[in-house]
Coordinates of C-alpha atoms and ligand atoms in Angstrom, one line a residue:
Chain L
M1 CA 66.1 40.3 -45.2
E2 CA 66.7 44.1 -44.3
K3 CA 64.5 45.5 -47.0
N4 CA 61.7 44.0 -49.0
I5 CA 63.4 43.2 -52.3
F6 CA 60.1 41.8 -53.6
G7 CA 58.5 45.3 -53.6
D8 CA 54.7 45.3 -53.9
T9 CA 54.6 41.5 -54.4
D10 CA 51.6 40.2 -52.3
L11 CA 50.6 36.7 -53.2
D12 CA 47.6 36.7 -50.7
A13 CA 46.2 39.6 -52.8
G14 CA 47.4 38.1 -56.0
V15 CA 49.8 40.8 -57.2
V16 CA 53.4 40.5 -58.2
D17 CA 55.9 43.3 -58.5
R18 CA 57.4 43.7 -61.9
R19 CA 60.8 44.2 -60.4
I20 CA 61.2 40.4 -59.9
F21 CA 61.7 40.0 -63.6
V22 CA 64.3 42.7 -64.1
D23 CA 66.0 43.5 -60.8
E24 CA 69.8 42.7 -61.0
E25 CA 70.0 42.1 -57.2
I26 CA 67.2 39.6 -57.2
Y27 CA 68.7 37.9 -60.2
R28 CA 72.1 37.5 -58.4
R29 CA 70.3 36.1 -55.4
E30 CA 68.4 33.6 -57.5
L31 CA 71.6 32.3 -59.0
E32 CA 72.9 31.8 -55.4
T33 CA 69.8 30.5 -53.7
V34 CA 67.6 28.8 -56.4
F35 CA 70.0 27.3 -58.8
T36 CA 72.5 26.0 -56.2
R37 CA 69.8 24.2 -54.2
A38 CA 67.0 23.1 -56.3
W39 CA 66.9 19.9 -58.4
L40 CA 67.7 20.7 -62.1
F41 CA 67.2 18.7 -65.2
V42 CA 70.5 18.0 -66.9
G43 CA 69.9 15.5 -69.6
H44 CA 68.8 12.0 -70.4
Q45 CA 70.5 8.6 -70.2
S46 CA 69.7 7.9 -73.9
Q47 CA 72.1 10.8 -74.8
I48 CA 75.0 9.0 -73.2
P49 CA 74.4 5.2 -73.9
N50 CA 78.0 4.1 -73.8
P51 CA 80.9 4.4 -71.4
G52 CA 82.9 7.6 -72.2
D53 CA 79.9 9.3 -73.8
F54 CA 79.3 12.8 -72.7
F55 CA 76.8 15.6 -73.3
T56 CA 77.5 19.2 -72.3
S57 CA 74.6 20.8 -70.5
R58 CA 73.9 23.6 -68.0
M59 CA 72.8 24.1 -64.5
G60 CA 71.6 27.7 -64.1
E61 CA 74.2 29.9 -65.8
E62 CA 77.0 27.4 -65.5
S63 CA 78.2 24.8 -68.0
V64 CA 78.2 21.2 -66.8
I65 CA 79.2 17.9 -68.3
L66 CA 76.9 14.9 -68.2
V67 CA 79.1 11.9 -68.6
R68 CA 79.1 8.1 -68.3
D69 CA 82.3 7.0 -66.9
K70 CA 84.4 4.0 -68.0
K71 CA 82.7 1.9 -65.2
D72 CA 79.2 2.9 -66.6
E73 CA 78.4 5.3 -63.8
I74 CA 76.7 8.6 -64.6
H75 CA 78.3 11.8 -63.3
V76 CA 77.6 15.5 -63.6
F77 CA 80.6 17.8 -63.3
L78 CA 81.1 21.6 -63.4
N79 CA 82.8 22.2 -66.8
S80 CA 85.5 24.3 -65.4
C81 CA 89.2 23.4 -64.8
R82 CA 90.3 23.4 -61.2
H83 CA 93.5 25.3 -62.2
R84 CA 92.2 28.6 -63.8
G85 CA 88.7 27.7 -64.9
M86 CA 89.0 27.0 -68.5
K87 CA 86.2 24.8 -69.9
V88 CA 87.7 21.3 -70.0
C89 CA 85.0 20.3 -72.6
R90 CA 83.9 22.5 -75.5
Y91 CA 82.2 19.9 -77.6
D92 CA 78.4 19.6 -77.3
S93 CA 78.6 15.8 -77.2
G94 CA 80.9 13.0 -78.0
N95 CA 82.9 10.1 -76.5
T96 CA 86.2 10.4 -74.7
S97 CA 88.4 8.8 -72.1
L98 CA 89.9 12.2 -71.0
F99 CA 88.9 15.8 -70.6
T100 CA 92.0 17.8 -71.5
C101 CA 92.1 21.3 -70.4
P102 CA 93.2 23.6 -73.4
Y103 CA 95.0 26.1 -71.2
H104 CA 97.8 24.3 -69.2
A105 CA 96.8 20.8 -70.1
W106 CA 95.6 19.3 -66.9
T107 CA 93.6 16.2 -67.7
Y108 CA 90.7 14.5 -66.0
S109 CA 89.3 11.1 -66.4
T110 CA 85.6 10.5 -67.1
D111 CA 85.0 9.9 -63.4
G112 CA 86.3 13.4 -62.7
K113 CA 89.6 12.5 -61.2
V114 CA 92.8 14.3 -62.0
R115 CA 94.6 12.1 -64.5
G116 CA 97.6 14.2 -65.5
I117 CA 99.3 17.4 -64.5
P118 CA 102.2 18.4 -66.7
Q119 CA 105.5 18.2 -64.9
Y120 CA 103.8 17.3 -61.8
K121 CA 107.0 15.7 -60.3
D122 CA 109.2 18.8 -60.9
L123 CA 106.6 21.5 -60.0
Y124 CA 103.9 20.2 -57.6
D125 CA 105.2 17.1 -56.0
G126 CA 104.5 17.1 -52.2
V127 CA 102.4 20.2 -52.6
L128 CA 99.3 19.5 -54.7
D129 CA 97.1 16.6 -53.5
R130 CA 95.6 15.3 -56.8
E131 CA 92.7 13.6 -54.9
K132 CA 91.5 17.0 -53.9
W133 CA 91.6 18.7 -57.3
G134 CA 89.3 16.6 -59.4
L135 CA 86.4 18.2 -61.3
I136 CA 83.7 19.6 -59.1
E137 CA 80.8 17.2 -58.9
V138 CA 77.1 17.8 -58.1
A139 CA 76.1 16.8 -54.6
Q140 CA 73.3 14.6 -55.7
L141 CA 72.2 13.1 -58.9
V142 CA 69.3 10.8 -59.8
N143 CA 68.5 8.7 -62.9
Y144 CA 64.7 8.8 -62.8
K145 CA 63.3 6.7 -65.6
G146 CA 66.2 7.9 -67.8
A147 CA 66.0 11.6 -66.9
I148 CA 69.0 12.9 -65.1
F149 CA 68.3 15.5 -62.5
A150 CA 71.0 16.9 -60.1
T151 CA 71.5 19.4 -57.3
W152 CA 74.5 21.1 -55.8
D153 CA 73.0 20.9 -52.3
K154 CA 73.9 17.8 -50.3
D155 CA 71.1 18.8 -47.8
A156 CA 68.4 18.8 -50.5
P157 CA 65.7 16.2 -49.9
D158 CA 65.9 13.2 -52.4
F159 CA 64.5 13.7 -55.8
E160 CA 61.1 11.9 -55.1
T161 CA 60.5 13.8 -51.9
Y162 CA 61.3 17.0 -53.8
M163 CA 58.9 16.1 -56.6
G164 CA 56.0 15.1 -54.1
D165 CA 52.8 14.4 -55.8
A166 CA 54.0 16.1 -59.0
L167 CA 56.0 13.1 -59.8
M168 CA 53.2 11.1 -61.4
H169 CA 52.8 14.0 -63.8
L170 CA 56.4 13.8 -64.8
D171 CA 55.8 10.0 -65.2
M172 CA 53.2 10.7 -67.8
A173 CA 55.9 12.5 -69.9
L174 CA 58.6 9.9 -69.3
D175 CA 56.6 6.7 -69.5
C176 CA 55.8 4.8 -72.7
R177 CA 52.6 5.6 -74.4
D178 CA 51.3 2.1 -73.5
G179 CA 51.9 2.7 -69.9
R180 CA 55.1 0.9 -69.3
P181 CA 57.2 2.9 -66.9
G182 CA 60.1 4.8 -68.5
G183 CA 61.3 3.7 -71.9
S184 CA 61.6 7.0 -73.5
E185 CA 64.6 8.5 -75.4
V186 CA 65.7 12.0 -76.5
I187 CA 65.7 12.5 -80.2
G188 CA 67.2 15.9 -80.3
V189 CA 67.7 19.1 -78.3
H190 CA 66.7 22.6 -79.5
R191 CA 68.8 25.3 -77.9
W192 CA 68.2 29.0 -78.4
V193 CA 68.3 32.4 -76.7
L194 CA 65.2 34.3 -75.8
P195 CA 65.3 37.9 -74.6
T196 CA 63.2 37.4 -71.5
N197 CA 63.6 36.6 -67.9
W198 CA 63.7 32.8 -67.2
K199 CA 60.6 33.0 -64.8
Y200 CA 58.4 34.2 -67.6
T201 CA 58.9 31.0 -69.5
A202 CA 58.8 28.7 -66.4
E203 CA 55.6 30.4 -65.3
N204 CA 54.0 29.9 -68.8
F205 CA 54.6 26.2 -68.6
L206 CA 53.2 25.9 -65.1
G207 CA 49.8 25.7 -66.9
D208 CA 49.0 29.2 -68.2
S209 CA 46.1 27.9 -70.3
Y210 CA 44.7 31.4 -70.3
H211 CA 47.1 32.4 -73.0
N212 CA 45.3 30.2 -75.6
P213 CA 44.1 33.2 -77.7
S214 CA 47.8 34.0 -78.4
H215 CA 47.9 30.7 -80.5
R216 CA 44.9 31.6 -82.6
S217 CA 46.9 31.6 -85.8
V218 CA 47.9 28.0 -85.6
D219 CA 44.5 27.0 -84.4
L220 CA 43.0 28.6 -87.4
I221 CA 45.2 27.0 -90.0
G222 CA 45.6 23.6 -88.3
I223 CA 49.1 22.2 -87.7
G224 CA 48.3 19.3 -85.4
P225 CA 49.3 15.7 -85.9
S226 CA 46.2 15.3 -88.1
G227 CA 46.6 18.7 -89.7
R228 CA 47.1 17.1 -93.2
A229 CA 43.7 15.6 -92.9
G230 CA 42.3 19.1 -92.7
I231 CA 41.7 19.0 -89.0
K232 CA 42.1 22.4 -87.4
G233 CA 43.8 23.2 -84.2
R234 CA 47.4 23.0 -83.1
R235 CA 47.1 19.5 -81.5
D236 CA 44.8 16.6 -82.0
G237 CA 41.8 16.8 -79.7
E238 CA 42.2 19.0 -76.7
L239 CA 40.5 16.5 -74.5
E240 CA 37.2 18.3 -74.9
T241 CA 35.3 15.7 -73.0
A242 CA 37.7 15.6 -70.1
T243 CA 37.7 17.6 -66.9
H244 CA 40.9 19.7 -66.9
V245 CA 42.8 20.0 -63.7
W246 CA 45.2 22.7 -62.7
I247 CA 47.4 21.7 -59.8
N248 CA 49.7 23.6 -57.5
F249 CA 52.0 21.5 -55.3
P250 CA 53.6 22.6 -52.1
Q251 CA 57.2 22.4 -53.5
G252 CA 56.3 25.1 -56.1
H253 CA 55.6 22.7 -59.0
G254 CA 52.5 23.3 -61.1
V255 CA 50.8 21.2 -63.8
H256 CA 47.9 21.2 -66.2
S257 CA 46.5 17.7 -66.7
A258 CA 43.1 16.3 -67.5
V259 CA 40.8 13.5 -66.4
Q260 CA 38.6 11.6 -68.8
P261 CA 35.1 10.9 -67.6
S262 CA 35.2 7.3 -68.9
F263 CA 37.4 4.9 -70.8
G264 CA 35.5 5.6 -74.0
N265 CA 36.5 9.2 -74.6
Y266 CA 39.6 8.8 -76.7
T267 CA 40.3 9.5 -80.3
P268 CA 43.8 8.6 -81.3
P269 CA 45.8 11.3 -83.1
A270 CA 46.9 10.8 -86.7
S271 CA 43.7 10.6 -88.6
D272 CA 45.7 11.5 -91.7
D273 CA 47.7 8.2 -91.4
P274 CA 45.6 5.2 -90.3
E275 CA 48.6 3.0 -89.6
I276 CA 50.0 5.4 -87.2
G277 CA 46.6 6.1 -85.7
E278 CA 46.3 2.4 -85.1
Y279 CA 49.6 2.3 -83.3
F280 CA 48.5 5.0 -81.0
A281 CA 45.1 3.4 -80.4
E282 CA 46.8 0.1 -79.5
C283 CA 49.1 2.0 -77.1
H284 CA 46.1 3.6 -75.5
K285 CA 44.4 0.3 -75.1
L286 CA 47.4 -1.3 -73.4
R287 CA 47.8 1.8 -71.2
Q288 CA 44.2 1.3 -70.0
E289 CA 44.9 -2.4 -69.3
R290 CA 48.0 -1.6 -67.3
L291 CA 46.9 1.4 -65.4
G292 CA 43.1 0.8 -65.0
E293 CA 41.1 3.7 -63.8
E294 CA 44.3 5.8 -63.4
S295 CA 44.7 5.8 -67.2
R296 CA 42.0 8.3 -67.4
L297 CA 44.5 10.9 -66.2
L298 CA 46.2 12.5 -69.1
P299 CA 49.0 15.1 -69.3
F300 CA 49.3 18.5 -70.9
T301 CA 52.0 20.8 -69.5
G302 CA 53.7 21.7 -66.3
N303 CA 56.8 23.1 -64.7
F304 CA 58.8 21.5 -61.9
F305 CA 60.4 24.0 -59.7
P306 CA 62.3 26.0 -60.7
N307 CA 62.8 25.8 -64.5
T308 CA 62.1 22.3 -65.8
G309 CA 59.0 22.5 -68.0
Y310 CA 57.3 19.7 -69.9
H311 CA 54.8 18.8 -72.5
G312 CA 53.3 15.4 -71.7
G313 CA 51.6 14.5 -75.0
Q314 CA 51.5 16.6 -78.1
P315 CA 54.4 17.5 -78.5
R316 CA 56.3 15.6 -75.8
G317 CA 59.4 16.5 -74.0
L318 CA 61.2 18.4 -71.3
V319 CA 62.4 21.9 -71.5
V320 CA 64.8 23.8 -69.3
W321 CA 64.8 27.5 -69.0
H322 CA 68.3 28.4 -68.1
P323 CA 68.9 31.9 -66.7
H324 CA 71.3 33.7 -69.0
G325 CA 71.5 37.2 -67.5
V326 CA 68.5 38.9 -65.9
D327 CA 66.8 39.5 -69.3
K328 CA 68.0 36.5 -71.2
T329 CA 67.1 32.9 -71.1
E330 CA 68.5 29.9 -72.9
G331 CA 65.8 27.4 -73.8
W332 CA 66.9 23.8 -74.1
R333 CA 64.2 21.6 -75.3
F334 CA 64.6 17.8 -75.0
F335 CA 62.2 15.9 -77.3
L336 CA 61.0 12.5 -76.3
V337 CA 59.6 9.5 -78.0
D338 CA 59.2 5.8 -76.9
A339 CA 62.6 4.3 -77.6
D340 CA 61.1 1.2 -79.1
A341 CA 58.4 2.9 -81.3
P342 CA 58.7 2.0 -85.0
K343 CA 60.6 4.5 -87.2
S344 CA 57.5 5.5 -88.9
V345 CA 56.0 6.7 -85.6
K346 CA 59.2 8.5 -84.6
D347 CA 59.2 10.2 -88.0
Y348 CA 55.6 11.2 -87.6
L349 CA 56.1 12.6 -84.2
R350 CA 59.4 14.5 -84.8
K351 CA 57.9 16.3 -87.8
F352 CA 55.0 17.4 -85.7
Y353 CA 57.4 18.5 -82.9
M354 CA 59.4 20.6 -85.4
R355 CA 56.4 22.4 -86.8
Y356 CA 55.1 23.0 -83.3
S357 CA 57.9 23.7 -81.0
G358 CA 60.8 26.1 -80.3
P359 CA 62.0 29.0 -82.3
A360 CA 61.1 27.5 -85.7
G361 CA 57.8 26.1 -84.4
M362 CA 54.7 27.7 -85.6
T363 CA 53.0 27.6 -82.2
E364 CA 55.8 28.7 -80.0
Q365 CA 57.1 31.6 -82.1
D366 CA 54.1 33.5 -80.8
D367 CA 55.0 32.6 -77.3
M368 CA 58.4 34.0 -77.8
E369 CA 57.1 37.3 -79.1
N370 CA 54.9 37.7 -76.1
W371 CA 57.5 36.8 -73.6
L372 CA 60.0 39.3 -75.1
Y373 CA 57.7 42.3 -75.2
A374 CA 55.8 41.6 -72.0
S375 CA 59.0 41.2 -69.9
K376 CA 60.5 44.2 -71.5
S377 CA 57.8 46.4 -69.9
C378 CA 59.0 45.5 -66.5
K379 CA 61.9 47.9 -67.0
G380 CA 59.8 51.0 -67.2
V381 CA 59.9 53.3 -64.0
I382 CA 56.2 54.0 -64.2
A383 CA 55.4 50.5 -65.2
R384 CA 57.3 49.1 -62.2
R385 CA 55.1 51.2 -59.9
N386 CA 52.2 49.1 -61.0
P387 CA 52.4 45.4 -60.2
F388 CA 51.0 42.6 -62.2
N389 CA 47.6 41.0 -61.6
Y390 CA 47.7 37.3 -60.6
Q391 CA 44.1 37.0 -59.4
L392 CA 42.8 34.5 -62.0
S393 CA 40.5 32.1 -60.2
K394 CA 41.6 33.1 -56.8
D395 CA 40.2 31.2 -53.9
A396 CA 38.8 28.6 -56.3
A397 CA 41.2 25.7 -55.5
Q398 CA 40.4 22.5 -53.5
Q399 CA 42.7 20.2 -51.7
N400 CA 43.0 16.6 -53.1
P401 CA 39.6 16.6 -54.7
I402 CA 37.9 13.7 -56.4
V403 CA 37.6 14.5 -60.1
N404 CA 35.6 12.2 -62.4
G405 CA 36.1 9.5 -59.7
I406 CA 39.9 9.8 -59.4
Q407 CA 41.5 11.6 -56.4
I408 CA 43.8 14.3 -57.7
R409 CA 46.5 15.2 -55.2
G410 CA 47.6 18.7 -54.7
R411 CA 45.8 22.1 -54.7
V412 CA 43.4 21.7 -57.7
T413 CA 41.1 23.8 -59.8
T414 CA 39.0 22.6 -62.6
Q415 CA 38.9 26.0 -64.2
M416 CA 41.7 28.0 -65.7
T417 CA 43.8 29.7 -62.9
E418 CA 46.9 31.4 -61.9
H419 CA 47.2 29.6 -58.6
M420 CA 50.1 27.6 -59.8
A421 CA 51.9 30.8 -60.4
R422 CA 50.8 32.2 -57.0
G423 CA 52.1 29.1 -55.3
Y424 CA 55.3 29.0 -57.4
Y425 CA 56.3 32.6 -56.4
R426 CA 55.6 31.9 -52.7
R427 CA 58.2 29.1 -52.9
W428 CA 60.5 31.2 -55.1
M429 CA 60.5 34.0 -52.4
D430 CA 61.4 31.3 -49.8
Y431 CA 64.3 30.2 -51.9
V432 CA 65.5 33.8 -52.5
N433 CA 65.2 34.4 -48.7
D434 CA 67.4 31.3 -48.1
A435 CA 64.7 29.4 -46.2
D436 CA 65.3 26.0 -44.7
W437 CA 64.3 22.9 -46.7
D438 CA 61.1 22.3 -44.8
T439 CA 59.9 25.6 -45.8
L440 CA 61.1 25.1 -49.4
M441 CA 59.0 21.9 -49.5
G442 CA 55.9 23.9 -48.4
K443 CA 55.7 22.3 -45.0
H444 CA 54.9 25.6 -43.4
D445 CA 52.5 26.7 -46.2
P446 CA 49.0 26.7 -44.6
R447 CA 47.4 26.5 -48.1
H448 CA 48.8 23.0 -48.4
N449 CA 48.2 21.9 -44.8
V450 CA 44.5 22.2 -44.2
V451 CA 41.7 20.5 -45.9
Q452 CA 40.0 23.5 -47.3
A453 CA 42.3 26.4 -46.9
A454 CA 41.5 29.8 -48.4
E455 CA 44.3 31.1 -50.6
Chain G
M1 CA 73.7 13.7 -95.3
P2 CA 74.4 17.1 -96.8
D3 CA 73.8 17.0 -100.5
N4 CA 76.7 19.2 -101.2
T5 CA 79.3 16.9 -102.4
V6 CA 80.0 17.0 -106.1
S7 CA 81.4 14.2 -108.1
A8 CA 83.2 15.9 -111.0
P9 CA 83.8 19.6 -111.3
I10 CA 81.6 21.2 -113.9
T11 CA 83.3 22.8 -116.9
R12 CA 83.1 26.5 -116.7
D13 CA 82.2 27.2 -120.4
D14 CA 79.7 29.6 -121.9
A15 CA 76.8 27.2 -121.2
Y16 CA 77.8 27.1 -117.6
F17 CA 77.8 30.9 -117.3
R18 CA 74.5 31.3 -119.1
L19 CA 73.0 28.7 -116.8
R20 CA 74.4 30.4 -113.7
Q21 CA 73.0 33.8 -114.9
E22 CA 69.6 32.2 -115.1
V23 CA 69.9 30.7 -111.7
E24 CA 71.0 34.1 -110.3
E25 CA 67.9 35.7 -111.9
F26 CA 65.7 33.0 -110.3
Y27 CA 67.2 33.6 -106.9
Y28 CA 66.9 37.4 -107.1
D29 CA 63.3 37.0 -108.1
E30 CA 62.7 34.6 -105.2
A31 CA 64.4 37.0 -102.8
A32 CA 62.3 39.9 -104.1
M33 CA 59.1 37.9 -103.5
L34 CA 60.1 37.2 -99.9
D35 CA 61.2 40.7 -99.2
E36 CA 58.2 42.3 -100.8
R37 CA 56.0 39.8 -98.9
R38 CA 54.6 38.1 -102.0
F39 CA 54.6 34.8 -100.0
D40 CA 51.9 33.1 -102.1
E41 CA 53.9 33.8 -105.2
W42 CA 57.1 32.5 -103.5
L43 CA 55.4 29.1 -102.8
D44 CA 55.2 28.7 -106.6
C45 CA 59.0 28.7 -106.6
L46 CA 59.0 25.5 -104.6
H47 CA 58.4 22.1 -106.2
D48 CA 55.6 20.0 -104.7
D49 CA 58.1 17.5 -103.6
I50 CA 60.4 20.0 -101.9
L51 CA 62.5 19.1 -98.9
Y52 CA 63.4 22.3 -97.0
F53 CA 65.9 21.6 -94.4
M54 CA 67.9 23.5 -91.8
P55 CA 70.0 21.4 -89.5
M56 CA 71.1 22.2 -86.0
R57 CA 74.8 22.4 -85.7
F58 CA 77.2 21.2 -83.1
N59 CA 80.7 21.8 -81.8
V60 CA 82.4 18.5 -82.4
K61 CA 86.0 17.2 -82.2
F62 CA 88.3 17.8 -85.2
G63 CA 87.9 15.0 -87.6
Q64 CA 84.2 14.3 -86.8
H65 CA 82.7 17.2 -88.8
A66 CA 81.6 15.1 -91.8
E67 CA 79.7 12.7 -89.6
R68 CA 78.5 14.6 -86.6
E69 CA 78.5 18.4 -87.2
N70 CA 75.0 18.7 -88.5
T71 CA 71.8 17.0 -87.8
T72 CA 70.3 15.1 -90.7
A73 CA 66.9 15.2 -92.4
D74 CA 66.4 11.4 -91.9
E75 CA 66.2 11.4 -88.1
G76 CA 65.9 13.3 -85.0
M77 CA 65.2 17.1 -84.6
S78 CA 66.5 20.0 -86.7
W79 CA 65.4 23.6 -87.1
F80 CA 63.4 23.0 -90.2
N81 CA 62.4 19.7 -91.9
E82 CA 59.6 20.9 -94.1
D83 CA 57.7 19.8 -97.2
K84 CA 55.4 21.8 -99.3
W85 CA 52.5 21.4 -97.0
T86 CA 54.2 22.8 -93.9
L87 CA 55.7 25.6 -95.9
R88 CA 52.3 26.5 -97.2
K89 CA 51.0 26.4 -93.6
R90 CA 53.8 28.8 -92.6
V91 CA 52.6 31.2 -95.3
E92 CA 48.9 30.8 -94.3
Q93 CA 49.9 31.5 -90.7
I94 CA 51.4 34.9 -91.7
L95 CA 48.3 35.7 -93.7
T96 CA 46.0 35.1 -90.7
G97 CA 47.1 38.5 -89.4
V98 CA 47.3 37.1 -85.9
H99 CA 50.6 35.3 -86.1
Y100 CA 52.1 37.7 -83.5
A101 CA 55.7 36.7 -84.1
E102 CA 55.2 38.3 -87.6
E103 CA 52.4 40.7 -86.8
P104 CA 53.2 43.4 -87.4
L105 CA 55.4 42.1 -90.3
S106 CA 59.2 42.2 -90.0
R107 CA 61.3 44.1 -92.4
V108 CA 63.5 41.6 -94.2
S109 CA 66.1 41.7 -96.9
H110 CA 67.6 38.6 -98.5
L111 CA 71.1 39.1 -99.9
I112 CA 72.0 36.1 -102.1
T113 CA 75.7 35.9 -103.2
N114 CA 78.5 33.5 -104.1
I115 CA 76.2 31.7 -106.5
Q116 CA 77.7 28.7 -108.2
V117 CA 76.4 25.9 -110.2
K118 CA 77.8 22.7 -109.0
E119 CA 76.2 20.1 -111.2
A120 CA 73.9 20.3 -114.2
S121 CA 72.2 17.3 -115.7
P122 CA 72.1 16.2 -118.4
S123 CA 74.3 19.2 -119.3
A124 CA 74.6 22.9 -118.6
A125 CA 73.1 23.7 -122.0
D126 CA 69.9 21.7 -121.5
A127 CA 69.8 21.2 -117.7
T128 CA 66.7 19.9 -116.1
E129 CA 68.3 19.2 -112.7
I130 CA 70.8 21.8 -111.3
K131 CA 72.7 21.7 -108.0
T132 CA 73.8 25.0 -106.7
S133 CA 75.6 26.5 -103.8
C134 CA 75.3 30.1 -102.5
R135 CA 75.7 32.3 -99.5
F136 CA 72.9 34.2 -97.8
F137 CA 72.7 37.2 -95.6
V138 CA 69.2 37.6 -94.3
Y139 CA 68.6 40.8 -92.4
Q140 CA 65.6 41.1 -90.2
N141 CA 64.3 44.1 -88.3
R142 CA 61.4 43.6 -86.2
V143 CA 59.0 46.1 -84.5
E144 CA 61.5 48.7 -83.3
H145 CA 64.9 47.6 -82.0
E146 CA 64.9 44.0 -82.7
T147 CA 67.4 43.0 -85.3
Y148 CA 68.8 39.7 -86.5
N149 CA 71.5 38.8 -89.0
Y150 CA 71.3 35.3 -90.4
V151 CA 74.4 34.3 -92.4
G152 CA 75.0 31.0 -94.0
R153 CA 75.2 28.7 -96.9
R154 CA 72.5 27.3 -99.0
Y155 CA 72.7 24.1 -101.1
D156 CA 69.8 23.8 -103.5
T157 CA 68.7 21.2 -106.1
L158 CA 66.5 23.0 -108.7
S159 CA 64.4 21.4 -111.3
R160 CA 63.6 23.1 -114.6
E161 CA 60.7 22.4 -116.7
N162 CA 59.9 24.5 -119.7
G163 CA 62.5 27.0 -118.7
Q164 CA 60.8 27.4 -115.3
F165 CA 63.0 26.8 -112.1
Q166 CA 61.6 25.3 -109.0
V167 CA 63.4 24.4 -105.7
I168 CA 63.1 20.6 -105.1
R169 CA 65.7 20.5 -102.3
R170 CA 67.0 23.2 -100.1
E171 CA 69.5 22.7 -97.4
I172 CA 70.2 25.8 -95.3
I173 CA 73.3 25.9 -93.2
L174 CA 73.1 28.7 -90.7
E175 CA 76.4 29.5 -89.2
Q176 CA 75.3 29.3 -85.6
N177 CA 75.3 26.7 -82.8
I178 CA 72.9 27.8 -80.1
L179 CA 70.4 29.7 -82.1
L180 CA 70.9 33.4 -81.5
A181 CA 67.4 34.5 -82.3
K182 CA 64.1 34.1 -80.5
A183 CA 62.2 32.8 -83.5
L184 CA 62.8 31.8 -87.1
T185 CA 59.9 33.5 -88.8
T186 CA 61.5 34.3 -92.1
F187 CA 62.1 32.0 -95.0
F188 CA 65.6 31.3 -96.4
Ligands
LIG501 S1 93.2 26.3 -66.7 FE1 93.1 24.2 -67.0 S2 95.2 23.7 -66.8 FE2 95.3 25.8 -66.4
LIG502 FE1 52.1 29.0 -75.6

């Protein structure tokens, strides 16, 4: 690029220029380079169980339709008529055999093909090739354990390559509590607007465990699954006996997980409801049997590049931070439970999710406050002459270490760190600079390609 | 399902208007407690068995509104699906002084209007269970420039014992689809 649009950003030194959160030009480039290329989470198969079912979602700033066609195949289309762009679907979800454009009444079938164009014979015959004017479809789509991800870039590596070693952490959110692969369902989607740049939220989910003090109010009063039994904290058991791991992956993903030292260190949540507690204890036992030593790895949070965050345990779900203007983000939070869990367990979980998560959640309200007022500061002229500090636990990471007897793949620290954010913004800059896919996958990042690289 | 369907229209006689006035007074007292930040006192307006519910709302095809427009209390996610314990926790949280989404406290005014009694049993004259509907306009101003206007409908079931009202069921229908606020830190 001709000029350095990233300003004083220097990830070797651990500083990030505030402009990246407020600069209109950077934002415009992000829409073109990040959201047209990266794999983005669109929805879940459980939201569209039957042929003709659709769910209206987003990719970046744009509206898309996740639909199961009449032949049971899943598609993701841009929600924009090929004639003048009107949204062909303005319902949040439903079942249909046709998408009818409200403007001039072109219709499309659920596989995206043009079905009808009014007065076609008289007005278009021999001119308009209907085969060419179907709904615009994503270049690649994957149904990974029920989660639908898509990309507009036909040259993007396949989803599993794109996820790399971060995939097993996504598994921990999507797999059944008893270790069976997949099997989760979405029980609802929170959608709300937050006045902050989308990267603030993505970065928080990368594993910013350092912001723990901001949640002091809920920790004091106790709102966790076992809160009714008088147990303090916002979750049940923060895996105190485990070694926590903060992992940066070459593709820009980052997670916070934890490794139990032995099989014994597990207290099931729900001490206020023995029956539910028993259910979770049984799940945990089965998971140990299925996964063996690997079952000692347990999830917290993470963010898959660029904007798919997750909570793997309490609460449990995926969240997409859609850019909605440089200083606005739409949060779409997809809550997960095991599809075959008893109703009593689902009820127990959803009530905890509701008091914890999103704009009405006691925990995350305080996040929203911080994201708003912190990101607002980036607009100040003087403020912008002074970059942010990202030096937390700099140079403390190891490559693929053994933690409590289990090899953890990626660049790992066992102390709180911002190295996921440092790695994330390295990749993010590569996207904004329109780098090739090898670079975007971190293949040229020396930090990930030597055994003990300094940061 | 929303508990806002009424079997037979109530007769608007003197007893009805007297009861409605009492309900109005109760609502204004309640609003004052919230706006004047007497949160502990407000909790006493809520029955121990309260269901306090705010659904999420969807754009659905014409004809599907009754079935699909709003989430329900019985399954899935909503904005609020609270009992007395969680509401008390929400108050406790504000009182910690470190609930940053309400620290410093917002300035809030509750305007409660269009109040109607929909059902009174056993009768308006000696009602112990009353179903009402009303509209709310909740204005919130936060820190400096942050302002939210929440407009919607409220469907309540009130219990009355010894002349004292308590809310035993409150369904709050906010007229929004994607929530246009960063956080719902106020009560409705
Ligand atoms: S915009 Fe859709 S038919 Fe014209
Ligand atoms: Fe947080």
